[in-house]
JSON list of C-alpha atoms in Angstrom, two decimals:
[
{"chain": "A", "resi": 87, "resn": "MET", "atom": "CA", "xyz": [72.41, 44.22, -104.34]},
{"chain": "A", "resi": 88, "resn": "PHE", "atom": "CA", "xyz": [75.44, 42.04, -104.17]},
{"chain": "A", "resi": 89, "resn": "GLU", "atom": "CA", "xyz": [78.09, 40.21, -106.46]},
{"chain": "A", "resi": 90, "resn": "ILE", "atom": "CA", "xyz": [80.05, 37.39, -105.27]},
{"chain": "A", "resi": 91, "resn": "THR", "atom": "CA", "xyz": [83.50, 36.67, -106.72]},
{"chain": "A", "resi": 92, "resn": "TYR", "atom": "CA", "xyz": [85.45, 33.44, -105.46]},
{"chain": "A", "resi": 93, "resn": "LEU", "atom": "CA", "xyz": [89.18, 33.85, -105.67]},
{"chain": "A", "resi": 94, "resn": "ASP", "atom": "CA", "xyz": [91.01, 30.66, -105.05]},
{"chain": "A", "resi": 95, "resn": "VAL", "atom": "CA", "xyz": [87.89, 29.31, -103.15]},
{"chain": "A", "resi": 96, "resn": "GLU", "atom": "CA", "xyz": [85.47, 26.79, -104.30]},
{"chain": "A", "resi": 97, "resn": "GLU", "atom": "CA", "xyz": [82.04, 27.98, -105.33]},
{"chain": "A", "resi": 98, "resn": "LYS", "atom": "CA", "xyz": [79.14, 26.57, -102.71]},
{"chain": "A", "resi": 99, "resn": "GLU", "atom": "CA", "xyz": [75.60, 27.35, -102.88]},
{"chain": "A", "resi": 100, "resn": "GLU", "atom": "CA", "xyz": [75.91, 27.57, -98.92]},
{"chain": "A", "resi": 101, "resn": "TYR", "atom": "CA", "xyz": [77.80, 30.63, -99.18]},
{"chain": "A", "resi": 102, "resn": "GLN", "atom": "CA", "xyz": [75.61, 32.14, -101.52]},
{"chain": "A", "resi": 103, "resn": "LYS", "atom": "CA", "xyz": [72.43, 31.20, -99.35]},
{"chain": "A", "resi": 104, "resn": "ILE", "atom": "CA", "xyz": [74.01, 32.78, -96.32]},
{"chain": "A", "resi": 105, "resn": "ILE", "atom": "CA", "xyz": [75.33, 35.97, -98.15]},
{"chain": "A", "resi": 106, "resn": "GLU", "atom": "CA", "xyz": [71.80, 36.47, -99.76]},
{"chain": "A", "resi": 107, "resn": "LYS", "atom": "CA", "xyz": [70.10, 36.31, -96.28]},
{"chain": "A", "resi": 108, "resn": "VAL", "atom": "CA", "xyz": [72.42, 38.38, -94.42]},
{"chain": "A", "resi": 109, "resn": "ILE", "atom": "CA", "xyz": [73.03, 41.16, -96.98]},
{"chain": "A", "resi": 110, "resn": "ASN", "atom": "CA", "xyz": [69.19, 41.37, -97.53]},
{"chain": "A", "resi": 111, "resn": "THR", "atom": "CA", "xyz": [68.52, 41.89, -93.79]},
{"chain": "A", "resi": 112, "resn": "CYS", "atom": "CA", "xyz": [71.26, 44.42, -93.67]},
{"chain": "A", "resi": 113, "resn": "PHE", "atom": "CA", "xyz": [69.87, 46.15, -96.37]},
{"chain": "A", "resi": 114, "resn": "GLU", "atom": "CA", "xyz": [66.43, 46.10, -95.18]},
{"chain": "A", "resi": 115, "resn": "GLU", "atom": "CA", "xyz": [67.23, 47.34, -91.73]},
{"chain": "A", "resi": 116, "resn": "GLU", "atom": "CA", "xyz": [69.22, 50.29, -93.43]},
{"chain": "A", "resi": 117, "resn": "GLY", "atom": "CA", "xyz": [66.56, 51.31, -95.64]},
{"chain": "A", "resi": 118, "resn": "LEU", "atom": "CA", "xyz": [68.73, 50.48, -98.68]},
{"chain": "A", "resi": 119, "resn": "LEU", "atom": "CA", "xyz": [66.47, 47.74, -100.46]},
{"chain": "A", "resi": 120, "resn": "ASN", "atom": "CA", "xyz": [65.51, 50.08, -103.27]},
{"chain": "A", "resi": 121, "resn": "SER", "atom": "CA", "xyz": [68.89, 51.87, -103.46]},
{"chain": "A", "resi": 122, "resn": "LYS", "atom": "CA", "xyz": [70.58, 50.37, -106.30]},
{"chain": "A", "resi": 123, "resn": "LEU", "atom": "CA", "xyz": [73.62, 50.40, -104.34]},
{"chain": "A", "resi": 124, "resn": "ILE", "atom": "CA", "xyz": [75.76, 47.12, -104.90]},
{"chain": "A", "resi": 125, "resn": "ILE", "atom": "CA", "xyz": [78.43, 45.29, -102.84]},
{"chain": "A", "resi": 126, "resn": "THR", "atom": "CA", "xyz": [81.05, 43.24, -104.19]},
{"chain": "A", "resi": 127, "resn": "ILE", "atom": "CA", "xyz": [81.68, 40.12, -101.83]},
{"chain": "A", "resi": 128, "resn": "ILE", "atom": "CA", "xyz": [85.14, 38.30, -102.43]},
{"chain": "A", "resi": 129, "resn": "LEU", "atom": "CA", "xyz": [85.78, 34.97, -100.92]},
{"chain": "A", "resi": 130, "resn": "THR", "atom": "CA", "xyz": [89.37, 34.11, -100.75]},
{"chain": "A", "resi": 131, "resn": "THR", "atom": "CA", "xyz": [92.14, 32.25, -99.10]},
{"chain": "A", "resi": 132, "resn": "PRO", "atom": "CA", "xyz": [94.54, 33.47, -96.33]},
{"chain": "A", "resi": 133, "resn": "GLU", "atom": "CA", "xyz": [97.10, 34.03, -98.79]},
{"chain": "A", "resi": 134, "resn": "GLN", "atom": "CA", "xyz": [94.88, 36.51, -101.09]},
{"chain": "A", "resi": 135, "resn": "ILE", "atom": "CA", "xyz": [93.83, 38.56, -97.86]},
{"chain": "A", "resi": 136, "resn": "ARG", "atom": "CA", "xyz": [97.41, 38.86, -96.86]},
{"chain": "A", "resi": 137, "resn": "LYS", "atom": "CA", "xyz": [98.10, 40.26, -100.14]},
{"chain": "A", "resi": 138, "resn": "THR", "atom": "CA", "xyz": [95.25, 42.50, -100.37]},
{"chain": "A", "resi": 139, "resn": "ASN", "atom": "CA", "xyz": [95.96, 43.68, -96.83]},
{"chain": "A", "resi": 140, "resn": "LYS", "atom": "CA", "xyz": [99.72, 44.62, -97.65]},
{"chain": "A", "resi": 141, "resn": "LYS", "atom": "CA", "xyz": [98.81, 46.37, -101.04]},
{"chain": "A", "resi": 142, "resn": "TYR", "atom": "CA", "xyz": [95.81, 48.27, -99.59]},
{"chain": "A", "resi": 143, "resn": "ARG", "atom": "CA", "xyz": [96.49, 48.98, -95.92]},
{"chain": "A", "resi": 144, "resn": "ASN", "atom": "CA", "xyz": [100.30, 48.36, -95.95]},
{"chain": "A", "resi": 145, "resn": "ILE", "atom": "CA", "xyz": [99.85, 45.62, -93.51]},
{"chain": "A", "resi": 146, "resn": "ASP", "atom": "CA", "xyz": [101.84, 42.25, -94.18]},
{"chain": "A", "resi": 147, "resn": "LYS", "atom": "CA", "xyz": [99.41, 39.74, -92.04]},
{"chain": "A", "resi": 148, "resn": "CYS", "atom": "CA", "xyz": [96.40, 37.53, -92.84]},
{"chain": "A", "resi": 149, "resn": "THR", "atom": "CA", "xyz": [93.13, 38.65, -91.63]},
{"chain": "A", "resi": 150, "resn": "ASP", "atom": "CA", "xyz": [89.26, 37.42, -91.63]},
{"chain": "A", "resi": 151, "resn": "VAL", "atom": "CA", "xyz": [87.72, 40.32, -93.27]},
{"chain": "A", "resi": 152, "resn": "LEU", "atom": "CA", "xyz": [88.58, 43.41, -95.05]},
{"chain": "A", "resi": 153, "resn": "SER", "atom": "CA", "xyz": [85.86, 46.40, -96.34]},
{"chain": "A", "resi": 154, "resn": "PHE", "atom": "CA", "xyz": [86.70, 49.01, -98.71]},
{"chain": "A", "resi": 155, "resn": "PRO", "atom": "CA", "xyz": [83.99, 51.60, -98.69]},
{"chain": "A", "resi": 156, "resn": "MET", "atom": "CA", "xyz": [83.36, 53.89, -101.75]},
{"chain": "A", "resi": 157, "resn": "PHE", "atom": "CA", "xyz": [81.60, 56.46, -99.72]},
{"chain": "A", "resi": 158, "resn": "GLU", "atom": "CA", "xyz": [82.61, 58.73, -96.43]},
{"chain": "A", "resi": 159, "resn": "MET", "atom": "CA", "xyz": [79.49, 58.26, -93.89]},
{"chain": "A", "resi": 160, "resn": "ASP", "atom": "CA", "xyz": [78.11, 61.72, -94.49]},
{"chain": "A", "resi": 161, "resn": "GLU", "atom": "CA", "xyz": [77.99, 61.33, -98.11]},
{"chain": "A", "resi": 162, "resn": "LEU", "atom": "CA", "xyz": [76.29, 58.18, -97.91]},
{"chain": "A", "resi": 163, "resn": "CYS", "atom": "CA", "xyz": [73.68, 59.16, -95.16]},
{"chain": "A", "resi": 164, "resn": "ASP", "atom": "CA", "xyz": [73.23, 62.47, -97.62]},
{"chain": "A", "resi": 165, "resn": "LYS", "atom": "CA", "xyz": [72.37, 60.02, -100.57]},
{"chain": "A", "resi": 166, "resn": "ILE", "atom": "CA", "xyz": [70.13, 57.86, -98.55]},
{"chain": "A", "resi": 167, "resn": "LYS", "atom": "CA", "xyz": [68.30, 60.59, -97.01]},
{"chain": "A", "resi": 168, "resn": "ASN", "atom": "CA", "xyz": [67.66, 62.09, -100.43]},
{"chain": "A", "resi": 169, "resn": "LYS", "atom": "CA", "xyz": [66.99, 58.80, -102.08]},
{"chain": "A", "resi": 170, "resn": "ASN", "atom": "CA", "xyz": [69.71, 59.71, -104.69]},
{"chain": "A", "resi": 171, "resn": "PHE", "atom": "CA", "xyz": [69.63, 56.36, -106.19]},
{"chain": "A", "resi": 172, "resn": "LEU", "atom": "CA", "xyz": [68.93, 56.89, -109.94]},
{"chain": "A", "resi": 173, "resn": "TYR", "atom": "CA", "xyz": [71.67, 54.58, -110.89]},
{"chain": "A", "resi": 174, "resn": "GLU", "atom": "CA", "xyz": [73.37, 51.40, -109.75]},
{"chain": "A", "resi": 175, "resn": "ASP", "atom": "CA", "xyz": [76.54, 52.46, -107.39]},
{"chain": "A", "resi": 176, "resn": "ILE", "atom": "CA", "xyz": [78.93, 50.42, -105.73]},
{"chain": "A", "resi": 177, "resn": "LEU", "atom": "CA", "xyz": [78.81, 50.97, -101.80]},
{"chain": "A", "resi": 178, "resn": "GLY", "atom": "CA", "xyz": [82.05, 49.09, -101.38]},
{"chain": "A", "resi": 179, "resn": "ASP", "atom": "CA", "xyz": [83.94, 45.72, -101.27]},
{"chain": "A", "resi": 180, "resn": "ILE", "atom": "CA", "xyz": [83.88, 42.97, -98.42]},
{"chain": "A", "resi": 181, "resn": "VAL", "atom": "CA", "xyz": [86.79, 40.57, -98.62]},
{"chain": "A", "resi": 182, "resn": "ILE", "atom": "CA", "xyz": [86.49, 37.32, -96.48]},
{"chain": "A", "resi": 183, "resn": "SER", "atom": "CA", "xyz": [88.90, 34.60, -96.05]},
{"chain": "A", "resi": 184, "resn": "ILE", "atom": "CA", "xyz": [87.00, 31.38, -95.73]},
{"chain": "A", "resi": 185, "resn": "ASP", "atom": "CA", "xyz": [89.52, 29.59, -94.27]},
{"chain": "A", "resi": 186, "resn": "ARG", "atom": "CA", "xyz": [89.65, 32.18, -91.39]},
{"chain": "A", "resi": 187, "resn": "VAL", "atom": "CA", "xyz": [85.94, 31.74, -91.09]},
{"chain": "A", "resi": 188, "resn": "ASN", "atom": "CA", "xyz": [86.02, 27.97, -90.53]},
{"chain": "A", "resi": 189, "resn": "GLU", "atom": "CA", "xyz": [88.89, 28.56, -88.13]},
{"chain": "A", "resi": 190, "resn": "GLN", "atom": "CA", "xyz": [87.42, 30.95, -86.12]},
{"chain": "A", "resi": 191, "resn": "ALA", "atom": "CA", "xyz": [83.92, 29.37, -85.72]},
{"chain": "A", "resi": 192, "resn": "LYS", "atom": "CA", "xyz": [85.97, 26.35, -84.28]},
{"chain": "A", "resi": 193, "resn": "GLU", "atom": "CA", "xyz": [87.92, 28.44, -82.11]},
{"chain": "A", "resi": 194, "resn": "TYR", "atom": "CA", "xyz": [85.11, 30.43, -80.62]},
{"chain": "A", "resi": 195, "resn": "GLY", "atom": "CA", "xyz": [82.87, 27.28, -80.57]},
{"chain": "A", "resi": 196, "resn": "HIS", "atom": "CA", "xyz": [80.08, 28.24, -82.76]},
{"chain": "A", "resi": 197, "resn": "SER", "atom": "CA", "xyz": [78.95, 27.30, -86.33]},
{"chain": "A", "resi": 198, "resn": "PHE", "atom": "CA", "xyz": [80.47, 28.20, -89.76]},
{"chain": "A", "resi": 199, "resn": "GLU", "atom": "CA", "xyz": [77.06, 29.94, -90.48]},
{"chain": "A", "resi": 200, "resn": "ARG", "atom": "CA", "xyz": [77.48, 32.14, -87.43]},
{"chain": "A", "resi": 201, "resn": "GLU", "atom": "CA", "xyz": [81.11, 33.29, -88.07]},
{"chain": "A", "resi": 202, "resn": "PHE", "atom": "CA", "xyz": [80.66, 33.89, -91.63]},
{"chain": "A", "resi": 203, "resn": "SER", "atom": "CA", "xyz": [77.46, 36.32, -91.02]},
{"chain": "A", "resi": 204, "resn": "TYR", "atom": "CA", "xyz": [79.18, 37.81, -88.57]},
{"chain": "A", "resi": 205, "resn": "MET", "atom": "CA", "xyz": [81.80, 38.69, -90.94]},
{"chain": "A", "resi": 206, "resn": "LEU", "atom": "CA", "xyz": [79.13, 39.85, -93.80]},
{"chain": "A", "resi": 207, "resn": "VAL", "atom": "CA", "xyz": [77.49, 41.93, -91.08]},
{"chain": "A", "resi": 208, "resn": "HIS", "atom": "CA", "xyz": [80.69, 43.47, -89.64]},
{"chain": "A", "resi": 209, "resn": "GLY", "atom": "CA", "xyz": [81.88, 44.43, -93.25]},
{"chain": "A", "resi": 210, "resn": "PHE", "atom": "CA", "xyz": [78.31, 45.93, -94.50]},
{"chain": "A", "resi": 211, "resn": "TYR", "atom": "CA", "xyz": [78.47, 48.34, -91.48]},
{"chain": "A", "resi": 212, "resn": "HIS", "atom": "CA", "xyz": [82.23, 49.42, -92.35]},
{"chain": "A", "resi": 213, "resn": "LEU", "atom": "CA", "xyz": [80.96, 50.04, -95.80]},
{"chain": "A", "resi": 214, "resn": "MET", "atom": "CA", "xyz": [78.19, 51.91, -93.99]},
{"chain": "A", "resi": 215, "resn": "GLY", "atom": "CA", "xyz": [80.93, 54.15, -92.39]},
{"chain": "A", "resi": 216, "resn": "TYR", "atom": "CA", "xyz": [80.63, 52.82, -88.92]},
{"chain": "A", "resi": 217, "resn": "ASP", "atom": "CA", "xyz": [84.23, 51.80, -87.08]},
{"chain": "A", "resi": 218, "resn": "HIS", "atom": "CA", "xyz": [85.18, 50.12, -83.73]},
{"chain": "A", "resi": 219, "resn": "ILE", "atom": "CA", "xyz": [88.56, 51.48, -83.11]},
{"chain": "A", "resi": 220, "resn": "ASP", "atom": "CA", "xyz": [87.50, 53.46, -79.79]},
{"chain": "A", "resi": 221, "resn": "GLU", "atom": "CA", "xyz": [84.78, 52.76, -77.52]},
{"chain": "A", "resi": 222, "resn": "GLU", "atom": "CA", "xyz": [82.61, 55.07, -78.47]},
{"chain": "A", "resi": 223, "resn": "ASP", "atom": "CA", "xyz": [82.12, 53.92, -81.94]},
{"chain": "A", "resi": 224, "resn": "LYS", "atom": "CA", "xyz": [82.04, 50.54, -80.89]},
{"chain": "A", "resi": 225, "resn": "LYS", "atom": "CA", "xyz": [79.08, 51.27, -78.78]},
{"chain": "A", "resi": 226, "resn": "ILE", "atom": "CA", "xyz": [77.36, 52.11, -81.95]},
{"chain": "A", "resi": 227, "resn": "MET", "atom": "CA", "xyz": [78.38, 49.56, -84.53]},
{"chain": "A", "resi": 228, "resn": "ARG", "atom": "CA", "xyz": [78.23, 46.32, -82.22]},
{"chain": "A", "resi": 229, "resn": "PRO", "atom": "CA", "xyz": [74.55, 46.86, -81.22]},
{"chain": "A", "resi": 230, "resn": "LYS", "atom": "CA", "xyz": [73.72, 46.87, -84.74]},
{"chain": "A", "resi": 231, "resn": "GLU", "atom": "CA", "xyz": [75.56, 43.93, -85.75]},
{"chain": "A", "resi": 232, "resn": "GLU", "atom": "CA", "xyz": [73.96, 41.93, -83.23]},
{"chain": "A", "resi": 233, "resn": "LYS", "atom": "CA", "xyz": [70.33, 43.36, -83.68]},
{"chain": "A", "resi": 234, "resn": "ILE", "atom": "CA", "xyz": [71.03, 41.63, -87.41]},
{"chain": "A", "resi": 235, "resn": "LEU", "atom": "CA", "xyz": [72.15, 38.35, -86.23]},
{"chain": "A", "resi": 236, "resn": "ASN", "atom": "CA", "xyz": [69.67, 37.99, -83.34]},
{"chain": "A", "resi": 237, "resn": "PHE", "atom": "CA", "xyz": [66.86, 38.96, -85.98]},
{"chain": "A", "resi": 238, "resn": "LEU", "atom": "CA", "xyz": [67.87, 36.15, -88.28]},
{"chain": "A", "resi": 239, "resn": "ASN", "atom": "CA", "xyz": [68.32, 33.89, -85.15]},
{"chain": "A", "resi": 240, "resn": "ILE", "atom": "CA", "xyz": [72.27, 33.44, -86.05]},
{"chain": "A", "resi": 241, "resn": "LEU", "atom": "CA", "xyz": [73.55, 32.86, -82.25]},
{"chain": "A", "resi": 242, "resn": "ARG", "atom": "CA", "xyz": [76.55, 32.27, -80.86]}
]
């Protein structure tokens, strides 16, 4: 279901527990528990996420989360609908800057768990093909994110 890679970040059991809880809930909500899809979650530093952002998006800027989906939304929907999961397949990668999660949790006045969980859910829905660039897309993606966080009782 997921693999965690620590890139210049100390491994912590707290991260593992939050990831497991959030990603399992996302998979359950989207009917993917028996899908054999795998997400790679890379926890890293602001410097490393900046390098990744520059390399793959040509944006020389630090950010909080990056998502790299392996499927187009229609391709993924077809795979899910037809339960075409004979082999393990990569849903995509989510890269999260742990330092930025800490900073933003303080800035927004909520817990590390809330901010980290939001980054995970946000990244997950990007892997599922959702976006928030325009208002119409945002009206679809945001309620999905909030539904997961509310279900887990991870509130602002």
